[in-house]
Short mmCIF file of C-alpha atoms in Angstrom, two decimals:
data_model
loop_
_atom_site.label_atom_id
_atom_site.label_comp_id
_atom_site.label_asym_id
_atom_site.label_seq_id
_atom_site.Cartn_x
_atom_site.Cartn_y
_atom_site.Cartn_z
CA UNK T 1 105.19 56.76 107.21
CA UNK T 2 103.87 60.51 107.49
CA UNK T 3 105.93 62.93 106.04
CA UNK T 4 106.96 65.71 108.81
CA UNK T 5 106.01 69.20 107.38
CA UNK T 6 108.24 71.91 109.20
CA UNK T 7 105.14 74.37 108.85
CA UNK T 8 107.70 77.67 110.26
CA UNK T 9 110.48 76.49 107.70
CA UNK T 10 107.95 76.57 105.02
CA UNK T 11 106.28 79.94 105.63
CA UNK T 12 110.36 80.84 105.96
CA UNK T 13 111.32 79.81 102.60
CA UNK T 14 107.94 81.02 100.78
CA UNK T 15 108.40 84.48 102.59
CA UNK T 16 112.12 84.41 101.03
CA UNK T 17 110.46 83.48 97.64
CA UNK T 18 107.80 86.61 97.61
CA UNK T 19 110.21 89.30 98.64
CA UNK T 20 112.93 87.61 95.58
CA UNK T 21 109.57 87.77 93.18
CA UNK T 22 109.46 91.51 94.75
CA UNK T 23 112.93 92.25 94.13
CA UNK T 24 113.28 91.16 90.38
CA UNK T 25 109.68 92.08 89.34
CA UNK T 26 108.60 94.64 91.52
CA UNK T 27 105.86 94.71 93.86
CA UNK T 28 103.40 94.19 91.10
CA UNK T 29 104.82 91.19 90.28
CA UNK T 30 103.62 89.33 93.13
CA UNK T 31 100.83 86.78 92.44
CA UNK T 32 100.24 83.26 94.11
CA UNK T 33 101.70 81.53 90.75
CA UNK T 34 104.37 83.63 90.54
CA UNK T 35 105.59 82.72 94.22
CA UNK T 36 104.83 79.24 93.44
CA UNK T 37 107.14 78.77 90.52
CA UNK T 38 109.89 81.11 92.47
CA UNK T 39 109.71 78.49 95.77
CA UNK T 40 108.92 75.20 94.12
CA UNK T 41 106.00 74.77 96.16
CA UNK T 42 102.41 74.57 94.06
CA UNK T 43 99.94 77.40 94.51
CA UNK T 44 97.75 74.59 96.49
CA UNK T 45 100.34 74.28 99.52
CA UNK T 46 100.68 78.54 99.22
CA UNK T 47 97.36 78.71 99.50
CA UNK T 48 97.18 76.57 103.10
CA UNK T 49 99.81 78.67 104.29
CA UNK T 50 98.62 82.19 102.91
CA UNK T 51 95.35 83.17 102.30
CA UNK T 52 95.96 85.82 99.55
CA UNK T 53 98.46 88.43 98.31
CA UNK T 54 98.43 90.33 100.89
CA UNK T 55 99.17 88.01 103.63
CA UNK T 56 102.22 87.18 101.13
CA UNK T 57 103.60 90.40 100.94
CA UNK T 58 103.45 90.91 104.23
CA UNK T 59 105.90 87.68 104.80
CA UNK T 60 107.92 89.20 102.65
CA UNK T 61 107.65 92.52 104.88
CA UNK T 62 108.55 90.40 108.11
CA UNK T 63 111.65 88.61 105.72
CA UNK T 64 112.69 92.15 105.07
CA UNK T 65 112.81 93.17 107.98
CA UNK T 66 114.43 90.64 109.67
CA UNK T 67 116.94 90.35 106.64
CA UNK T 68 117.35 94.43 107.33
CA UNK T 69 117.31 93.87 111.50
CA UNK T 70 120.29 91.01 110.76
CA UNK T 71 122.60 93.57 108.46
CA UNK T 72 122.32 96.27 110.80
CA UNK T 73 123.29 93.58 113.80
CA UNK T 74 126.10 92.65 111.73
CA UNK T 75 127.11 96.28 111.23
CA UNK T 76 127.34 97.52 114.35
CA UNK T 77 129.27 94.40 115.35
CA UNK T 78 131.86 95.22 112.95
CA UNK T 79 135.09 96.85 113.98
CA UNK T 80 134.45 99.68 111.27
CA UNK T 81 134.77 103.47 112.27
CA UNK T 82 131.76 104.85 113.38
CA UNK T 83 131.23 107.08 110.07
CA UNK T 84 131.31 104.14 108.22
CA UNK T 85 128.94 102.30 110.70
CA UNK T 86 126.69 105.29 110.12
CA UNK T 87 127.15 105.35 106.19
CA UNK T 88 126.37 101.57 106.36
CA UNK T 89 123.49 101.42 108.16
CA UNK T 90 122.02 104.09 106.22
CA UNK T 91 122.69 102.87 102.87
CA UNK T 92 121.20 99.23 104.11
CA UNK T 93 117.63 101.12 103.53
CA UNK T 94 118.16 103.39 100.48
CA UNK T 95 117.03 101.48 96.79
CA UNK T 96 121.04 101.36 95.67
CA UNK T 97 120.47 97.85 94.22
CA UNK T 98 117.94 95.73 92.72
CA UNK T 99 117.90 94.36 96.67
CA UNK T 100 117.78 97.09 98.79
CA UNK T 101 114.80 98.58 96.09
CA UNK T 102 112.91 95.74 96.54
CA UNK T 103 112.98 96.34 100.11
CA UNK T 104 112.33 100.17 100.23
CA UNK T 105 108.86 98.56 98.15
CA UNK T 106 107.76 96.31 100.29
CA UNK T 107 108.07 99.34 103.07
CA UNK T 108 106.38 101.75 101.53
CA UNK T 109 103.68 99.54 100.64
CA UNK T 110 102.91 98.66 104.48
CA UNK T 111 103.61 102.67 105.64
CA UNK T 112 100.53 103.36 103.07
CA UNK T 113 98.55 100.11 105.44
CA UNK T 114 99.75 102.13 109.06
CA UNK T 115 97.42 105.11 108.68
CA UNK T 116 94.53 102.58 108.94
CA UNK T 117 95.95 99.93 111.12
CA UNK T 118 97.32 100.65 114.59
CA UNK T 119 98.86 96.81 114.70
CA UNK T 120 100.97 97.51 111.92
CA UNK T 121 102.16 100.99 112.94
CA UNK T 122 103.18 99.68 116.00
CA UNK T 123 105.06 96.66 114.14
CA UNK T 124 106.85 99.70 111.73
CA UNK T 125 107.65 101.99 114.91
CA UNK T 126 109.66 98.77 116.11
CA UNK T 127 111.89 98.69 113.37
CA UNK T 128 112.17 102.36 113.14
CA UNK T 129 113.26 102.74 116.67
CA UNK T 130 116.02 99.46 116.27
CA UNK T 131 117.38 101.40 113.47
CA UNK T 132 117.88 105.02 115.15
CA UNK T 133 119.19 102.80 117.86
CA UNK T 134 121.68 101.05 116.52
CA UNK T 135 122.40 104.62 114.89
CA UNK T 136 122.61 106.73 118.09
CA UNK T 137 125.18 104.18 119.74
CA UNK T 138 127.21 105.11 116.59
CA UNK T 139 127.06 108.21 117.22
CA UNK T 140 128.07 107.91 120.51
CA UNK T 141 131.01 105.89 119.31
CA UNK T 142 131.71 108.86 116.78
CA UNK T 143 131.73 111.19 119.82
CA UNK T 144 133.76 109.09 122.00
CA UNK T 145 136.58 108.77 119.31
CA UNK T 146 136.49 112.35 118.34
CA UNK T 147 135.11 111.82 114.86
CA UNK T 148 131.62 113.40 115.50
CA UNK T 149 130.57 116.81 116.52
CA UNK T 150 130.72 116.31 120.15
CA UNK T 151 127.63 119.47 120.14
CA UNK T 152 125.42 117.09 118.43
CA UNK T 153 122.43 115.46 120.79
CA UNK T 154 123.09 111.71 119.83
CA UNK T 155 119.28 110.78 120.17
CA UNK T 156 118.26 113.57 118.16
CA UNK T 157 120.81 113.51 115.75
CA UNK T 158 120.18 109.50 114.71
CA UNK T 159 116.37 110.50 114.79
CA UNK T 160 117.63 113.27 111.98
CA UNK T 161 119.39 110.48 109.87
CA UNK T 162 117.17 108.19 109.88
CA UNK T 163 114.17 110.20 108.83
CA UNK T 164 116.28 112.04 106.07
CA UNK T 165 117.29 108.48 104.74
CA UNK T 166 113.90 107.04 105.21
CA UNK T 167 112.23 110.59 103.27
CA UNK T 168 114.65 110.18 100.82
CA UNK T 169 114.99 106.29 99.76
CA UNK T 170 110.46 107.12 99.84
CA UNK T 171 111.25 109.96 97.18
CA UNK T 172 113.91 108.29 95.27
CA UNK T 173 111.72 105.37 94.75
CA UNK T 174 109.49 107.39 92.98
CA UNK T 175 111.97 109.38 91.17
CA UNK T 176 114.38 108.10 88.78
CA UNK T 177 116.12 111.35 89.28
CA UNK T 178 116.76 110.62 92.64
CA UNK T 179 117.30 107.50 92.29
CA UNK T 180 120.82 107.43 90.46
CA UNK T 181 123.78 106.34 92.56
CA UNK T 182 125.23 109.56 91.74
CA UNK T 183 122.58 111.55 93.49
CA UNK T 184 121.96 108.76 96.22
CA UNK T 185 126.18 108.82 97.10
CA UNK T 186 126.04 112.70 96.96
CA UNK T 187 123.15 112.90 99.69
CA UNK T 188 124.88 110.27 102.21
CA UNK T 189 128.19 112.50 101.79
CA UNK T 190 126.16 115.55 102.91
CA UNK T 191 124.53 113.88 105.65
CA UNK T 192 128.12 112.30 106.74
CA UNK T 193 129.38 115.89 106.63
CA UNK T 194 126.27 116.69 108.79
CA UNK T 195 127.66 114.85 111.75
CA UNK T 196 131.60 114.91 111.07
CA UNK T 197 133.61 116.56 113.47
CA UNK Z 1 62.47 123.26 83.87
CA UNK Z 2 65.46 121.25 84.88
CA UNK Z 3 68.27 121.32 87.91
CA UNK Z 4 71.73 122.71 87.06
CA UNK Z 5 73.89 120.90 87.93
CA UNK Z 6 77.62 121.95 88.69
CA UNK Z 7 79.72 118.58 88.72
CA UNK Z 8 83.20 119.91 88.94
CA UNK Z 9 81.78 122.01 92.13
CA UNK Z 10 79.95 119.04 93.46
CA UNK Z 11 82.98 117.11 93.42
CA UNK Z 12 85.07 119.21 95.02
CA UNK Z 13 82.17 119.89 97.71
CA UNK Z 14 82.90 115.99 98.49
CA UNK Z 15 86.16 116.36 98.22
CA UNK Z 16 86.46 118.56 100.84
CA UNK Z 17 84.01 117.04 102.84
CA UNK Z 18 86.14 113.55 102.88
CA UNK Z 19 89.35 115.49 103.65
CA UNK Z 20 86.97 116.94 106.67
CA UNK Z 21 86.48 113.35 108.36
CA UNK Z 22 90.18 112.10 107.72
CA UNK Z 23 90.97 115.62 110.06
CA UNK Z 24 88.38 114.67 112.80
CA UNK Z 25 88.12 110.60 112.50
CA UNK Z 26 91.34 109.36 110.65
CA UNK Z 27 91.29 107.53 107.36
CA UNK Z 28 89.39 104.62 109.29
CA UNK Z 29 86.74 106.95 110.01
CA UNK Z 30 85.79 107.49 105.87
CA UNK Z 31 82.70 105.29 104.78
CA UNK Z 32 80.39 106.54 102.25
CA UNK Z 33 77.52 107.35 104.62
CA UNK Z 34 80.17 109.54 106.66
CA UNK Z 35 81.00 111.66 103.79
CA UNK Z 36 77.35 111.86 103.25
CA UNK Z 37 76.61 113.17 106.42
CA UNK Z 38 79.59 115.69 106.17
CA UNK Z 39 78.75 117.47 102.37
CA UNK Z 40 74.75 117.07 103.04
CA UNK Z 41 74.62 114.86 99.85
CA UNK Z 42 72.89 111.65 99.89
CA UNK Z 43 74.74 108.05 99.57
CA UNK Z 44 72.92 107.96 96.41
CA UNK Z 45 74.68 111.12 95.38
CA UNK Z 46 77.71 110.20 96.55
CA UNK Z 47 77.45 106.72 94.88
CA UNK Z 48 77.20 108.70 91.76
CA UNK Z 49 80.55 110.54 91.58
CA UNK Z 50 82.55 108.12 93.84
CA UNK Z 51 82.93 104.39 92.98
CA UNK Z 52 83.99 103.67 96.19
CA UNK Z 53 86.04 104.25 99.48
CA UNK Z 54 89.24 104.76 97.68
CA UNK Z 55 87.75 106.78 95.24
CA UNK Z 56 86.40 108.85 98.11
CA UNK Z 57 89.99 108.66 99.43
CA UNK Z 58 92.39 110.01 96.53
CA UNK Z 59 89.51 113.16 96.18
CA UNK Z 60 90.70 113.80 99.78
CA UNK Z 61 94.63 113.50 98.35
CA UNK Z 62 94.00 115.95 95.31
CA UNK Z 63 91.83 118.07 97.36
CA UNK Z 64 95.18 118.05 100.51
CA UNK Z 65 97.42 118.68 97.74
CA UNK Z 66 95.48 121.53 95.79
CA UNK Z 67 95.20 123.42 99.38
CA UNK Z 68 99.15 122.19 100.60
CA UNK Z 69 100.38 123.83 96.70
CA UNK Z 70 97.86 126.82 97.85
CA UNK Z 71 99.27 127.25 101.00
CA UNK Z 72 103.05 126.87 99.89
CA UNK Z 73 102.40 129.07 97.13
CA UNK Z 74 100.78 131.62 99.29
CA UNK Z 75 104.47 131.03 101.87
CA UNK Z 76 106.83 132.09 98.93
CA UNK Z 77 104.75 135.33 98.00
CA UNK Z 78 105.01 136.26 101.41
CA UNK Z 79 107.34 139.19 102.61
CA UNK Z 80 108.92 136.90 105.45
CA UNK Z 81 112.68 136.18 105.69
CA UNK Z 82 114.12 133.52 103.56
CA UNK Z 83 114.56 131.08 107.00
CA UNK Z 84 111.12 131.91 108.18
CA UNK Z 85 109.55 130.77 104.26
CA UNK Z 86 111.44 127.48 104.84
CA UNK Z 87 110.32 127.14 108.19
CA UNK Z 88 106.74 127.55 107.20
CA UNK Z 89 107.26 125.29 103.88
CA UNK Z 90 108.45 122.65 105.88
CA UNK Z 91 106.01 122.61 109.00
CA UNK Z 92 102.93 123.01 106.61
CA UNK Z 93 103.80 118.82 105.95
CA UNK Z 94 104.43 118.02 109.30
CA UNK Z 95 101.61 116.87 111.76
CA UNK Z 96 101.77 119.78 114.09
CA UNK Z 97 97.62 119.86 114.49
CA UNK Z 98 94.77 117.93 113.10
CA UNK Z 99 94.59 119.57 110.03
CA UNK Z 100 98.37 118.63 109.01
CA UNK Z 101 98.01 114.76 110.74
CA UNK Z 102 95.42 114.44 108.50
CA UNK Z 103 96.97 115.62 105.28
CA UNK Z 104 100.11 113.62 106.06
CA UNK Z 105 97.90 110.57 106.54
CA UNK Z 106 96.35 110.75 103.10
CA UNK Z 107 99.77 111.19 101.92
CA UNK Z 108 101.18 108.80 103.43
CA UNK Z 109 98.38 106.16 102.62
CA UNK Z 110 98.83 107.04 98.89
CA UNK Z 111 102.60 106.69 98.98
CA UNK Z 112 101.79 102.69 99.45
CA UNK Z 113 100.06 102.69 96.47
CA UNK Z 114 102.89 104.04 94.59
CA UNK Z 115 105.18 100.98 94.16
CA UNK Z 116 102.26 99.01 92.40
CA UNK Z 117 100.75 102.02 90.55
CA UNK Z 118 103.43 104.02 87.77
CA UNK Z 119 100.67 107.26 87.47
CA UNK Z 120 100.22 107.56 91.16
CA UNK Z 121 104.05 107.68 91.58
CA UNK Z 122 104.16 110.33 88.90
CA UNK Z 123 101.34 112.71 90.84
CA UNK Z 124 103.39 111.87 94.05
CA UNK Z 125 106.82 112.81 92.24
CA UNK Z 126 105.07 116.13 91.18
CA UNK Z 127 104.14 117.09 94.13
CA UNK Z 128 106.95 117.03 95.65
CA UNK Z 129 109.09 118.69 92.90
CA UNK Z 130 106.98 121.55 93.57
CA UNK Z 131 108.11 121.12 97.05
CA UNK Z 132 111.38 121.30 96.75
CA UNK Z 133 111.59 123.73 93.67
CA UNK Z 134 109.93 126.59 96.19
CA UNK Z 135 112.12 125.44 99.29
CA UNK Z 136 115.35 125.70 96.94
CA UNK Z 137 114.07 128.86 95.67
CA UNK Z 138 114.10 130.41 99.36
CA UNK Z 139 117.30 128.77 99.98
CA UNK Z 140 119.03 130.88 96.96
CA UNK Z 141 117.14 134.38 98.70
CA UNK Z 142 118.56 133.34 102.14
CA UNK Z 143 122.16 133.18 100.56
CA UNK Z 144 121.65 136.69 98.39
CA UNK Z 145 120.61 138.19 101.37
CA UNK Z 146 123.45 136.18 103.93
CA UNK Z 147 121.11 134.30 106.06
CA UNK Z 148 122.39 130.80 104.68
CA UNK Z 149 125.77 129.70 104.35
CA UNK Z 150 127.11 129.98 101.07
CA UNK Z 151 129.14 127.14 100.37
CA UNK Z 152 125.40 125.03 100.34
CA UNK Z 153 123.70 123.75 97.14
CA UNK Z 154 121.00 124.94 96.70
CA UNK Z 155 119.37 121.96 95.48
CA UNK Z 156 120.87 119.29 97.03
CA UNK Z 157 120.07 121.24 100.38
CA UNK Z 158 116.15 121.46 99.15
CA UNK Z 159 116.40 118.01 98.43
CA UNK Z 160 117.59 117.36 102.32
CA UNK Z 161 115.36 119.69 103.74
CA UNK Z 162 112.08 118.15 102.20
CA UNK Z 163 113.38 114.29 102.57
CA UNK Z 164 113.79 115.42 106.03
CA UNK Z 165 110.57 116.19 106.60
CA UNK Z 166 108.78 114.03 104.62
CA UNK Z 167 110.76 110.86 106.73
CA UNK Z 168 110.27 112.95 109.89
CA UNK Z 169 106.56 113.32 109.50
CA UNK Z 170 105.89 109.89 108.10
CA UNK Z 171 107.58 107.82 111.13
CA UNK Z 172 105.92 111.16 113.87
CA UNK Z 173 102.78 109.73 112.32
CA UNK Z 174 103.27 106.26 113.65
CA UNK Z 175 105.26 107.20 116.84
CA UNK Z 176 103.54 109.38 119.51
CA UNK Z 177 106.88 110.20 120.91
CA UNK Z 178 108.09 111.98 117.47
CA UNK Z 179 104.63 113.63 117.25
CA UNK Z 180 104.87 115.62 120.41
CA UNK Z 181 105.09 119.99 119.63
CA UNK Z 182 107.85 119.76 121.32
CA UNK Z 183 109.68 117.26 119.78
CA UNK Z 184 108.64 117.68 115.91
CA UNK Z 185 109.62 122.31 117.08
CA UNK Z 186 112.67 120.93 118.29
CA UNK Z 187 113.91 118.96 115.04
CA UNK Z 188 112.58 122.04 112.81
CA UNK Z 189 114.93 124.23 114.79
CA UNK Z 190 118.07 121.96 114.06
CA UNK Z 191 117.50 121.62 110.35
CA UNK Z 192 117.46 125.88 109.85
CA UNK Z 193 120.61 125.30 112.17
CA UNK Z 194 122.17 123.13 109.03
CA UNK Z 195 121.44 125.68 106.96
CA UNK Z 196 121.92 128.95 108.63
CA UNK Z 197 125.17 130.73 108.29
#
């Protein structure tokens, strides 16, 4: 009897595997073994699905952002106060655990790839533009139940907080300075203060 | 009797001459025999001091960040008013013309290479301490002389203003929409808002 391969479910749960081998060892970390011993496949099946280490990290790009598309779904479905929508969907893309800097990695790997490569600016301008999306209707929630500065442009103002988070969890990645929870809860306070009514 | 040469000069000759082409034909448009044809040195030359493309690539990043620390420097001796110096320390890293898009490409291209590479994050983290040490330093003129509000840190608000427009330029340089005049003059405005009293 021939065994049935589910080819998507595979690429699924070796994509899963390279951004975990991301998150606990760092970008650097990823090699074909190192992904094979993290999803139990051997580097001979990896090696039919992915050609090299790039095409790797970029599954775990795609799992990222569909892990980061899913939490900021599941935010804005929640029956939270629009400041705390906004605070949440922020701090889904700033490095405030071992997860989320994994994911600000495998971003700022493929923003360095965009300058080069129209395809994949256009793939990163998608995401960007869910994001301030998701963050304008917040706004416009905020607005609506008196809790934002009803001055503020909504478009212009989730274009601000999204490129101040997205500048900052970039710096802060570099910068252990930055990086503290201290300094990273400090700047989302400001920014909340930004918009508060 | 034999040639003297002048390496350092030479280099920076190339140097120049790379940052030249990213300006006018993108980071895609760099190739060894491009950069030849832009300094008037051979490939053989060029073969000589440059290992390769990315060699040829972070010359162009020390040579946009030698002249981006020139011009900053050059903003804080200046006689403007504290808001104007911030104004001008900001927009010099946006891509307002080709000169800037190209400097924020080579940026942004190296800030990929940052998560895999320790010293290139520490060059990165450098420059942008500078950054933000000269914005915060025109933030503390603006409140001695009462043209920012007073009740702002000084360097958390330095820290704001460059992540602002370090995220802001970074996603303007995928996005055509966030790269129109209009647009990127528009979002300058509203940040000296934040910080005007």
């Amino acid at each position: 009897v021939p065994r049935i391969v589910d080819h998507h479910q595979r690429r699924r749960e070796v994509s899963a595997a390279t951004l975990r081998v991301v998150v606990r060892d760092g970008l650097s970390g990823v090699t074909i073994r190192a992904v094979a011993r993290e999803s139990g496949w051997s580097t001979g099946v990896l090696n039919h699905y992915f050609e090299n280490k790039q095409a790797l990290l970029f599954a775990a790009l795609r799992e990222a952002a569909t892990q980061g598309a899913h939490n900021l779904a599941r935010i804005a479905a929640s029956k939270k106060e629009p400041l705390e929508m906004i605070r949440a969907m922020l701090e889904e893309f700033l490095p405030l655990d071992e997860r989320r800097r994994g994911m600000c990695e495998v971003f700022i790997y493929f923003y360095g790839e965009t300058v080069a490569d129209p395809t994949m600016a256009a793939e990163m301008r998608s995401y960007h533009t869910n994001w301030r999306a998701l963050v304008c209707t917040a706004v416009v929630q905020g607005q609506a139940d008196g809790s934002i500065r009803p001055d503020l442009d909504p478009v212009l103002t989730a274009e601000v907080l999204v490129a101040v988070t997205d500048g900052f969890g970039l710096q802060a990645s570099m910068d252990p300075v930055l990086a503290s929870h201290r300094r990273q809860r400090r700047h989302v306070q400001e920014w909340l203060r930004y918009v508060s009514k």
